[in-house]
Coordinates of N, CA and C in Angstrom, one line a residue:
M11 N 25.2 2.3 -6.2 CA 25.2 0.9 -6.6 C 23.8 0.5 -7.0
S12 N 23.7 -0.2 -8.1 CA 22.4 -0.5 -8.6 C 22.4 -2.0 -9.1
S13 N 21.4 -2.7 -8.8 CA 21.3 -4.1 -9.3 C 19.9 -4.4 -9.8
M14 N 19.8 -5.2 -10.8 CA 18.5 -5.5 -11.3 C 18.0 -6.7 -10.5
Q15 N 16.6 -6.7 -10.4 CA 16.0 -7.8 -9.8 C 16.2 -9.1 -10.5
E16 N 16.5 -10.1 -9.8 CA 16.7 -11.4 -10.4 C 15.4 -12.3 -10.4
P17 N 15.1 -13.0 -11.4 CA 13.9 -13.9 -11.4 C 14.0 -14.9 -10.4
I18 N 12.9 -15.3 -9.7 CA 12.9 -16.3 -8.7 C 12.4 -17.7 -9.3
N19 N 12.0 -17.7 -10.5 CA 11.6 -18.9 -11.2 C 10.4 -19.5 -10.5
S20 N 9.4 -18.7 -10.2 CA 8.2 -19.2 -9.4 C 7.2 -19.9 -10.3
G21 N 7.3 -19.8 -11.6 CA 6.4 -20.3 -12.5 C 5.3 -19.4 -12.9
F22 N 5.2 -18.2 -12.2 CA 4.2 -17.2 -12.5 C 4.8 -16.2 -13.5
T23 N 3.9 -15.6 -14.2 CA 4.3 -14.7 -15.3 C 3.5 -13.4 -15.1
A24 N 3.8 -12.4 -15.9 CA 3.0 -11.2 -15.9 C 1.5 -11.4 -16.2
A25 N 1.2 -12.5 -16.8 CA -0.2 -12.8 -17.1 C -0.9 -13.6 -15.9
S26 N -0.1 -14.0 -14.9 CA -0.7 -14.7 -13.8 C -1.6 -13.7 -13.0
T27 N -2.8 -14.3 -12.5 CA -3.7 -13.5 -11.7 C -3.5 -13.8 -10.3
T28 N -4.2 -13.0 -9.4 CA -4.1 -13.3 -8.0 C -4.7 -14.6 -7.7
S29 N -5.8 -15.0 -8.4 CA -6.4 -16.3 -8.2 C -5.4 -17.4 -8.6
D30 N -4.6 -17.2 -9.6 CA -3.6 -18.2 -9.9 C -2.6 -18.4 -8.8
V31 N -2.2 -17.3 -8.2 CA -1.1 -17.3 -7.2 C -1.7 -18.0 -5.9
I32 N -2.9 -17.7 -5.6 CA -3.5 -18.2 -4.3 C -4.1 -19.6 -4.4
A33 N -4.2 -20.1 -5.6 CA -4.9 -21.4 -5.8 C -4.3 -22.5 -4.9
G34 N -5.2 -23.2 -4.2 CA -4.8 -24.3 -3.3 C -4.3 -23.9 -1.9
I35 N -4.3 -22.6 -1.7 CA -3.8 -22.1 -0.4 C -4.9 -21.6 0.5
S36 N -5.0 -22.1 1.7 CA -6.0 -21.6 2.7 C -5.4 -20.6 3.6
L37 N -6.1 -19.5 3.8 CA -5.6 -18.5 4.7 C -6.6 -18.4 5.9
V38 N -7.4 -19.4 6.1 CA -8.3 -19.4 7.2 C -7.5 -19.2 8.5
G39 N -7.9 -18.3 9.4 CA -7.3 -18.0 10.6 C -6.2 -17.0 10.5
K40 N -5.9 -16.5 9.3 CA -4.9 -15.5 9.1 C -5.5 -14.1 9.0
V41 N -4.8 -13.1 9.4 CA -5.2 -11.7 9.3 C -4.3 -10.9 8.3
A42 N -4.9 -10.2 7.4 CA -4.2 -9.4 6.4 C -4.7 -8.0 6.5
I43 N -3.8 -7.0 6.3 CA -4.1 -5.6 6.1 C -3.6 -5.3 4.7
V44 N -4.5 -4.6 3.9 CA -4.1 -4.2 2.6 C -4.4 -2.7 2.4
T45 N -3.4 -1.9 2.4 CA -3.6 -0.5 2.1 C -3.9 -0.4 0.6
G46 N -4.8 0.6 0.3 CA -5.2 0.7 -1.1 C -6.1 -0.4 -1.5
G47 N -6.7 -1.1 -0.6 CA -7.5 -2.3 -0.8 C -8.9 -2.0 -1.4
Y48 N -9.2 -0.8 -1.8 CA -10.5 -0.5 -2.4 C -10.4 0.0 -3.8
S49 N -9.2 -0.1 -4.5 CA -9.1 0.2 -5.9 C -7.9 -0.6 -6.5
G50 N -7.9 -0.8 -7.8 CA -6.8 -1.3 -8.5 C -6.3 -2.6 -8.0
L51 N -5.0 -2.8 -8.0 CA -4.3 -4.0 -7.5 C -4.6 -4.3 -6.1
G52 N -4.8 -3.3 -5.2 CA -5.1 -3.5 -3.8 C -6.5 -4.1 -3.7
L53 N -7.4 -3.7 -4.4 CA -8.8 -4.3 -4.4 C -8.8 -5.7 -4.8
D54 N -8.1 -6.1 -5.8 CA -8.0 -7.5 -6.3 C -7.2 -8.3 -5.2
T55 N -6.2 -7.7 -4.6 CA -5.5 -8.5 -3.6 C -6.4 -8.7 -2.4
A56 N -7.1 -7.7 -1.9 CA -8.0 -7.8 -0.8 C -9.0 -8.9 -1.0
R57 N -9.6 -8.8 -2.2 CA -10.7 -9.8 -2.6 C -10.1 -11.2 -2.6
T58 N -9.0 -11.4 -3.2 CA -8.4 -12.7 -3.3 C -8.0 -13.3 -1.9
L59 N -7.4 -12.5 -1.1 CA -7.1 -12.9 0.3 C -8.3 -13.3 1.1
A60 N -9.4 -12.5 0.9 CA -10.6 -12.8 1.6 C -11.2 -14.1 1.1
L61 N -11.2 -14.3 -0.2 CA -11.7 -15.6 -0.8 C -10.9 -16.8 -0.3
A62 N -9.7 -16.6 0.0 CA -8.8 -17.7 0.5 C -9.0 -17.9 2.0
G63 N -9.9 -17.1 2.6 CA -10.2 -17.3 4.0 C -9.6 -16.4 5.0
A64 N -8.8 -15.4 4.6 CA -8.2 -14.5 5.5 C -9.2 -13.4 6.0
R65 N -9.0 -13.0 7.2 CA -9.8 -11.8 7.6 C -9.0 -10.6 7.1
V66 N -9.6 -9.8 6.3 CA -8.9 -8.7 5.6 C -9.4 -7.4 6.1
I67 N -8.4 -6.5 6.5 CA -8.7 -5.1 6.9 C -8.1 -4.2 5.9
V68 N -9.0 -3.3 5.4 CA -8.6 -2.3 4.5 C -8.6 -0.9 5.2
P69 N -7.4 -0.3 5.5 CA -7.4 1.0 6.0 C -7.7 2.0 4.8
A70 N -8.5 3.0 5.0 CA -8.9 3.9 3.9 C -9.0 5.3 4.4
R71 N -8.5 6.2 3.5 CA -8.6 7.7 3.7 C -10.1 8.0 3.4
D72 N -10.7 7.5 2.3 CA -12.0 7.7 2.0 C -12.9 6.5 2.4
V73 N -13.3 6.5 3.6 CA -14.0 5.3 4.2 C -15.3 5.0 3.5
E74 N -16.1 6.0 3.2 CA -17.4 5.7 2.5 C -17.2 5.1 1.1
R75 N -16.2 5.7 0.4 CA -15.9 5.1 -1.0 C -15.5 3.7 -0.8
A76 N -14.6 3.4 0.1 CA -14.1 2.1 0.4 C -15.2 1.1 0.7
R77 N -16.1 1.5 1.6 CA -17.2 0.6 2.0 C -18.1 0.3 0.8
R78 N -18.4 1.3 0.0 CA -19.2 1.1 -1.2 C -18.6 0.1 -2.1
T79 N -17.3 0.3 -2.4 CA -16.6 -0.6 -3.3 C -16.5 -2.1 -2.7
I80 N -16.1 -2.2 -1.4 CA -16.0 -3.5 -0.8 C -17.4 -4.2 -0.8
A81 N -18.4 -3.5 -0.6 CA -19.8 -4.1 -0.5 C -20.1 -4.8 -1.8
E82 N -19.6 -4.2 -2.9 CA -19.8 -4.8 -4.2 C -19.2 -6.2 -4.5
I83 N -18.1 -6.5 -3.7 CA -17.4 -7.7 -3.9 C -17.7 -8.8 -2.9
G84 N -18.4 -8.4 -1.8 CA -18.8 -9.5 -0.9 C -18.1 -9.3 0.5
G85 N -18.3 -10.3 1.3 CA -17.8 -10.2 2.7 C -16.4 -10.6 3.0
G86 N -16.1 -10.6 4.2 CA -14.7 -11.0 4.6 C -13.7 -9.8 4.7
I87 N -14.2 -8.6 4.3 CA -13.3 -7.5 4.3 C -13.9 -6.4 5.2
E88 N -13.1 -5.8 6.0 CA -13.5 -4.8 7.0 C -12.7 -3.5 6.6
V89 N -13.4 -2.3 6.6 CA -12.8 -1.1 6.3 C -12.6 -0.3 7.6
Q90 N -11.5 0.3 7.8 CA -11.2 1.2 8.9 C -10.5 2.4 8.5
P91 N -10.8 3.6 9.1 CA -10.2 4.8 8.7 C -8.7 4.9 9.0
M92 N -7.9 5.4 8.0 CA -6.5 5.7 8.1 C -6.1 6.5 6.9
D93 N -5.3 7.6 7.2 CA -4.7 8.4 6.1 C -3.2 8.3 6.1
L94 N -2.6 7.8 5.1 CA -1.2 7.5 5.0 C -0.3 8.8 5.1
T95 N -1.0 10.0 4.9 CA -0.2 11.2 5.0 C -0.3 11.8 6.3
D96 N -1.0 11.2 7.3 CA -1.2 11.7 8.6 C -0.6 10.8 9.7
P97 N 0.5 11.1 10.2 CA 1.1 10.3 11.2 C 0.2 9.9 12.4
T98 N -0.6 10.8 12.9 CA -1.6 10.6 14.0 C -2.6 9.5 13.5
S99 N -3.1 9.6 12.3 CA -4.0 8.7 11.8 C -3.4 7.3 11.7
I100 N -2.2 7.2 11.3 CA -1.5 5.9 11.2 C -1.3 5.3 12.6
D101 N -0.9 6.1 13.5 CA -0.6 5.7 14.9 C -1.9 5.2 15.5
C102 N -3.0 5.9 15.3 CA -4.3 5.5 15.8 C -4.8 4.1 15.2
F103 N -4.7 4.0 13.9 CA -5.0 2.7 13.3 C -4.2 1.6 13.9
A104 N -2.9 1.8 13.9 CA -2.0 0.7 14.4 C -2.3 0.4 15.9
E105 N -2.5 1.5 16.7 CA -2.8 1.2 18.1 C -4.0 0.4 18.3
N106 N -5.1 0.8 17.6 CA -6.3 0.0 17.6 C -6.1 -1.5 17.3
F107 N -5.3 -1.7 16.2 CA -5.0 -3.1 15.8 C -4.2 -3.8 16.9
L108 N -3.2 -3.2 17.4 CA -2.3 -3.8 18.4 C -3.1 -4.1 19.7
N109 N -4.0 -3.2 20.1 CA -4.8 -3.4 21.3 C -5.8 -4.5 21.1
S110 N -6.1 -4.9 19.9 CA -7.0 -6.1 19.7 C -6.3 -7.4 20.1
G111 N -5.0 -7.4 20.2 CA -4.2 -8.6 20.5 C -4.0 -9.5 19.4
Q112 N -4.4 -9.2 18.2 CA -4.3 -10.1 17.0 C -2.9 -10.1 16.5
S113 N -2.5 -11.2 15.9 CA -1.3 -11.3 15.1 C -1.6 -10.8 13.7
L114 N -0.6 -10.2 13.1 CA -0.8 -9.8 11.7 C 0.1 -10.7 10.8
H115 N -0.5 -11.4 9.9 CA 0.2 -12.4 9.1 C 0.6 -11.8 7.8
I116 N -0.2 -10.9 7.2 CA 0.1 -10.4 5.9 C -0.1 -8.9 5.9
L117 N 0.8 -8.1 5.5 CA 0.7 -6.6 5.3 C 1.0 -6.3 3.9
V118 N 0.1 -5.8 3.1 CA 0.3 -5.5 1.7 C 0.2 -3.9 1.6
N119 N 1.3 -3.3 1.3 CA 1.4 -1.9 1.1 C 1.1 -1.6 -0.4
S120 N -0.2 -1.3 -0.7 CA -0.5 -1.2 -2.1 C -1.0 0.2 -2.4
A121 N -1.4 1.0 -1.4 CA -1.9 2.3 -1.6 C -0.8 3.2 -2.2
G122 N -1.3 4.1 -3.1 CA -0.3 5.0 -3.7 C -1.0 6.0 -4.6
I123 N -0.3 7.1 -4.8 CA -0.7 8.1 -5.8 C 0.4 8.4 -6.7
M124 N 0.1 8.9 -7.9 CA 1.1 9.2 -8.9 C 0.6 10.3 -9.8
A125 N 1.5 11.0 -10.4 CA 1.2 12.0 -11.4 C 0.2 13.0 -11.0
V126 N 0.4 13.6 -9.9 CA -0.5 14.7 -9.4 C -0.2 15.9 -10.3
E127 N -1.2 16.8 -10.4 CA -1.2 17.9 -11.3 C -0.2 19.0 -10.9
E128 N 0.0 19.2 -9.6 CA 0.9 20.3 -9.1 C 1.5 19.9 -7.8
L129 N 2.6 20.5 -7.5 CA 3.3 20.2 -6.2 C 2.3 20.4 -5.1
T130 N 2.1 19.4 -4.3 CA 1.3 19.4 -3.1 C 2.0 18.8 -2.0
R131 N 1.8 19.4 -0.8 CA 2.5 18.9 0.4 C 1.5 18.4 1.4
D132 N 1.9 17.5 2.3 CA 1.0 17.0 3.4 C 1.2 18.0 4.5
A133 N 0.5 17.8 5.6 CA 0.5 18.7 6.7 C 1.8 18.9 7.4
Q134 N 2.7 17.9 7.2 CA 4.1 18.0 7.7 C 5.1 18.7 6.8
G135 N 4.6 19.0 5.6 CA 5.5 19.7 4.6 C 6.1 18.8 3.6
N136 N 5.8 17.5 3.7 CA 6.4 16.5 2.7 C 5.6 16.5 1.4
E137 N 6.3 16.3 0.3 CA 5.6 16.2 -1.0 C 4.6 15.0 -0.8
L138 N 3.4 15.3 -1.3 CA 2.3 14.3 -1.1 C 2.5 12.9 -1.6
Q139 N 3.1 12.8 -2.8 CA 3.3 11.5 -3.4 C 4.3 10.7 -2.6
F140 N 5.4 11.4 -2.2 CA 6.4 10.7 -1.3 C 5.9 10.3 0.0
S141 N 5.0 11.2 0.6 CA 4.4 11.0 1.9 C 3.5 9.8 1.8
T142 N 2.6 9.7 0.8 CA 1.7 8.6 0.7 C 2.4 7.3 0.4
N143 N 3.2 7.3 -0.6 CA 3.8 6.1 -1.2 C 4.9 5.5 -0.3
H144 N 5.6 6.3 0.4 CA 6.8 5.8 1.2 C 6.7 6.1 2.7
L145 N 6.6 7.4 3.1 CA 6.7 7.7 4.5 C 5.6 7.1 5.3
G146 N 4.4 7.1 4.8 CA 3.2 6.6 5.5 C 3.3 5.1 5.6
H147 N 3.8 4.4 4.6 CA 3.9 2.9 4.7 C 5.0 2.5 5.6
F148 N 6.1 3.3 5.6 CA 7.2 3.0 6.5 C 6.7 3.1 8.0
R149 N 6.0 4.2 8.3 CA 5.5 4.4 9.6 C 4.5 3.2 10.0
L150 N 3.6 2.9 9.1 CA 2.7 1.8 9.3 C 3.4 0.5 9.7
V151 N 4.4 0.1 8.9 CA 5.1 -1.1 9.1 C 5.8 -1.1 10.5
A152 N 6.4 0.1 10.8 CA 7.1 0.2 12.1 C 6.1 0.1 13.3
R153 N 4.9 0.7 13.1 CA 4.0 0.7 14.2 C 3.3 -0.7 14.4
L154 N 3.1 -1.4 13.3 CA 2.5 -2.7 13.3 C 3.5 -3.9 13.6
W155 N 4.8 -3.5 13.7 CA 5.9 -4.5 13.9 C 5.6 -5.5 15.0
P156 N 5.1 -5.1 16.2 CA 4.8 -6.1 17.2 C 3.8 -7.2 16.8
A157 N 2.8 -6.8 16.0 CA 1.8 -7.7 15.6 C 2.4 -8.6 14.5
L158 N 3.2 -8.1 13.7 CA 3.9 -8.9 12.6 C 4.8 -9.9 13.3
K159 N 5.6 -9.5 14.3 CA 6.5 -10.5 15.0 C 5.7 -11.6 15.7
R160 N 4.5 -11.2 16.3 CA 3.7 -12.1 17.0 C 3.2 -13.2 16.1
A161 N 3.0 -12.9 14.8 CA 2.5 -14.0 13.9 C 3.5 -15.1 13.6
G162 N 4.8 -14.8 13.9 CA 5.8 -15.8 13.6 C 5.9 -16.3 12.2
G163 N 6.4 -15.4 11.3 CA 6.5 -15.8 9.9 C 5.6 -14.9 9.0
A164 N 5.3 -13.7 9.5 CA 4.5 -12.8 8.7 C 5.2 -12.3 7.5
R165 N 4.5 -11.8 6.5 CA 5.0 -11.3 5.3 C 4.6 -9.8 5.1
V166 N 5.5 -9.0 4.6 CA 5.2 -7.6 4.2 C 5.5 -7.5 2.8
V167 N 4.5 -7.1 2.0 CA 4.7 -6.9 0.6 C 4.4 -5.4 0.2
S168 N 5.4 -4.8 -0.4 CA 5.3 -3.4 -0.9 C 5.2 -3.4 -2.4
V169 N 4.0 -3.0 -2.9 CA 3.8 -2.9 -4.3 C 4.4 -1.6 -4.8
S170 N 5.1 -1.8 -6.0 CA 5.8 -0.6 -6.5 C 5.6 -0.6 -8.0
S171 N 6.3 0.3 -8.7 CA 6.1 0.4 -10.2 C 7.5 0.7 -10.8
M172 N 7.5 0.9 -12.0 CA 8.7 1.2 -12.7 C 8.9 2.8 -12.8
G173 N 8.1 3.5 -12.1 CA 8.2 5.0 -12.1 C 9.5 5.5 -11.8
H174 N 10.2 4.8 -10.9 CA 11.5 5.3 -10.5 C 12.5 5.5 -11.7
R175 N 12.3 4.8 -12.7 CA 13.2 4.9 -13.9 C 13.0 6.2 -14.7
F176 N 12.0 7.0 -14.4 CA 11.7 8.3 -15.1 C 12.5 9.4 -14.4
S177 N 12.9 9.2 -13.2 CA 13.5 10.3 -12.5 C 14.3 9.8 -11.3
S178 N 15.4 10.4 -11.0 CA 16.2 10.0 -9.8 C 15.5 10.6 -8.6
V179 N 15.8 10.0 -7.4 CA 15.2 10.5 -6.2 C 15.9 11.8 -5.8
V180 N 15.1 12.9 -5.6 CA 15.7 14.2 -5.2 C 15.0 14.5 -3.9
L181 N 15.9 14.6 -2.9 CA 15.4 15.0 -1.5 C 15.4 16.5 -1.4
W182 N 14.5 17.0 -0.6 CA 14.4 18.5 -0.5 C 14.2 18.9 0.9
L183 N 14.4 20.1 1.2 CA 14.1 20.6 2.5 C 12.6 20.9 2.6
K184 N 12.0 20.6 3.7 CA 10.6 21.0 3.9 C 10.4 22.5 3.7
G185 N 9.4 22.8 2.9 CA 9.1 24.2 2.7 C 9.9 24.9 1.6
S186 N 10.9 24.2 1.1 CA 11.8 24.8 0.1 C 11.3 24.3 -1.3
E187 N 11.0 25.2 -2.2 CA 10.6 24.8 -3.5 C 11.8 24.8 -4.5
R188 N 12.9 25.4 -4.1 CA 14.1 25.5 -4.9 C 14.7 24.1 -5.3
S189 N 14.8 23.2 -4.3 CA 15.5 22.0 -4.6 C 14.6 20.8 -4.9
C190 N 13.3 21.1 -5.0 CA 12.4 20.0 -5.2 C 12.2 19.7 -6.7
Q191 N 12.4 18.5 -7.1 CA 12.2 18.1 -8.5 C 10.7 17.6 -8.5
F192 N 9.9 18.2 -9.4 CA 8.5 17.8 -9.5 C 8.2 17.6 -10.9
L193 N 7.6 16.5 -11.2 CA 7.1 16.3 -12.6 C 5.6 16.2 -12.6
P194 N 5.0 17.2 -13.2 CA 3.5 17.2 -13.3 C 3.0 16.1 -14.2
K195 N 1.7 15.9 -14.1 CA 1.0 14.8 -14.8 C 1.3 14.9 -16.3
S196 N 1.4 16.1 -16.8 CA 1.6 16.2 -18.3 C 2.9 15.6 -18.7
V197 N 4.0 15.7 -17.9 CA 5.3 15.2 -18.2 C 5.2 13.6 -18.2
W198 N 4.5 13.1 -17.2 CA 4.3 11.6 -17.1 C 3.6 11.1 -18.3
S199 N 2.6 11.8 -18.7 CA 1.8 11.4 -19.9 C 2.7 11.4 -21.1
L200 N 3.5 12.4 -21.3 CA 4.4 12.4 -22.4 C 5.4 11.3 -22.4
A201 N 5.9 11.0 -21.2 CA 6.9 9.9 -21.0 C 6.3 8.5 -21.4
W202 N 5.0 8.3 -21.0 CA 4.4 7.1 -21.3 C 4.0 7.0 -22.8
A203 N 3.9 8.1 -23.5 CA 3.6 8.1 -24.9 C 4.8 7.8 -25.8
L204 N 6.0 8.0 -25.3 CA 7.2 7.8 -26.1 C 7.5 6.3 -26.3

């Protein structure tokens, strides 16, 4: 079964910026976590949430790179280590947050990878892109659930793309190369050129 997303008539368009969306909204006293908050859409999201007054936490696999990038845009954003392909790292990040006793008002799942050169697996044997973009975020939301509930009206936003239209989802057995559908970067480049 497939259904197309229906417009919600928000008044925003593809040309709307994060600043347009947040205009007139105060997030003072709110806590937000933004995965991928040190590049691309995640960086702009983290910056905008911080400018609106939220305390923003950016979990990062590359902590030093994240800190350098965040330092360029100003305060209000904290970087903490976490690797979305490592369940232990996710659990540690979530446990530290839960132990702080804070509520989590906003969780933006923005980190992601795409079009890797060759089939790569995480330490658990899962394809790296699937592990990063889906499994890691699912585990993070599950582990942070108590803090999201504590906020009483929290929001979870998962950023995605139209990439799913280029291939169906193919599940595979860990360690089996036979049933794994993998599209290298060169195929993605060709698809975007058409």
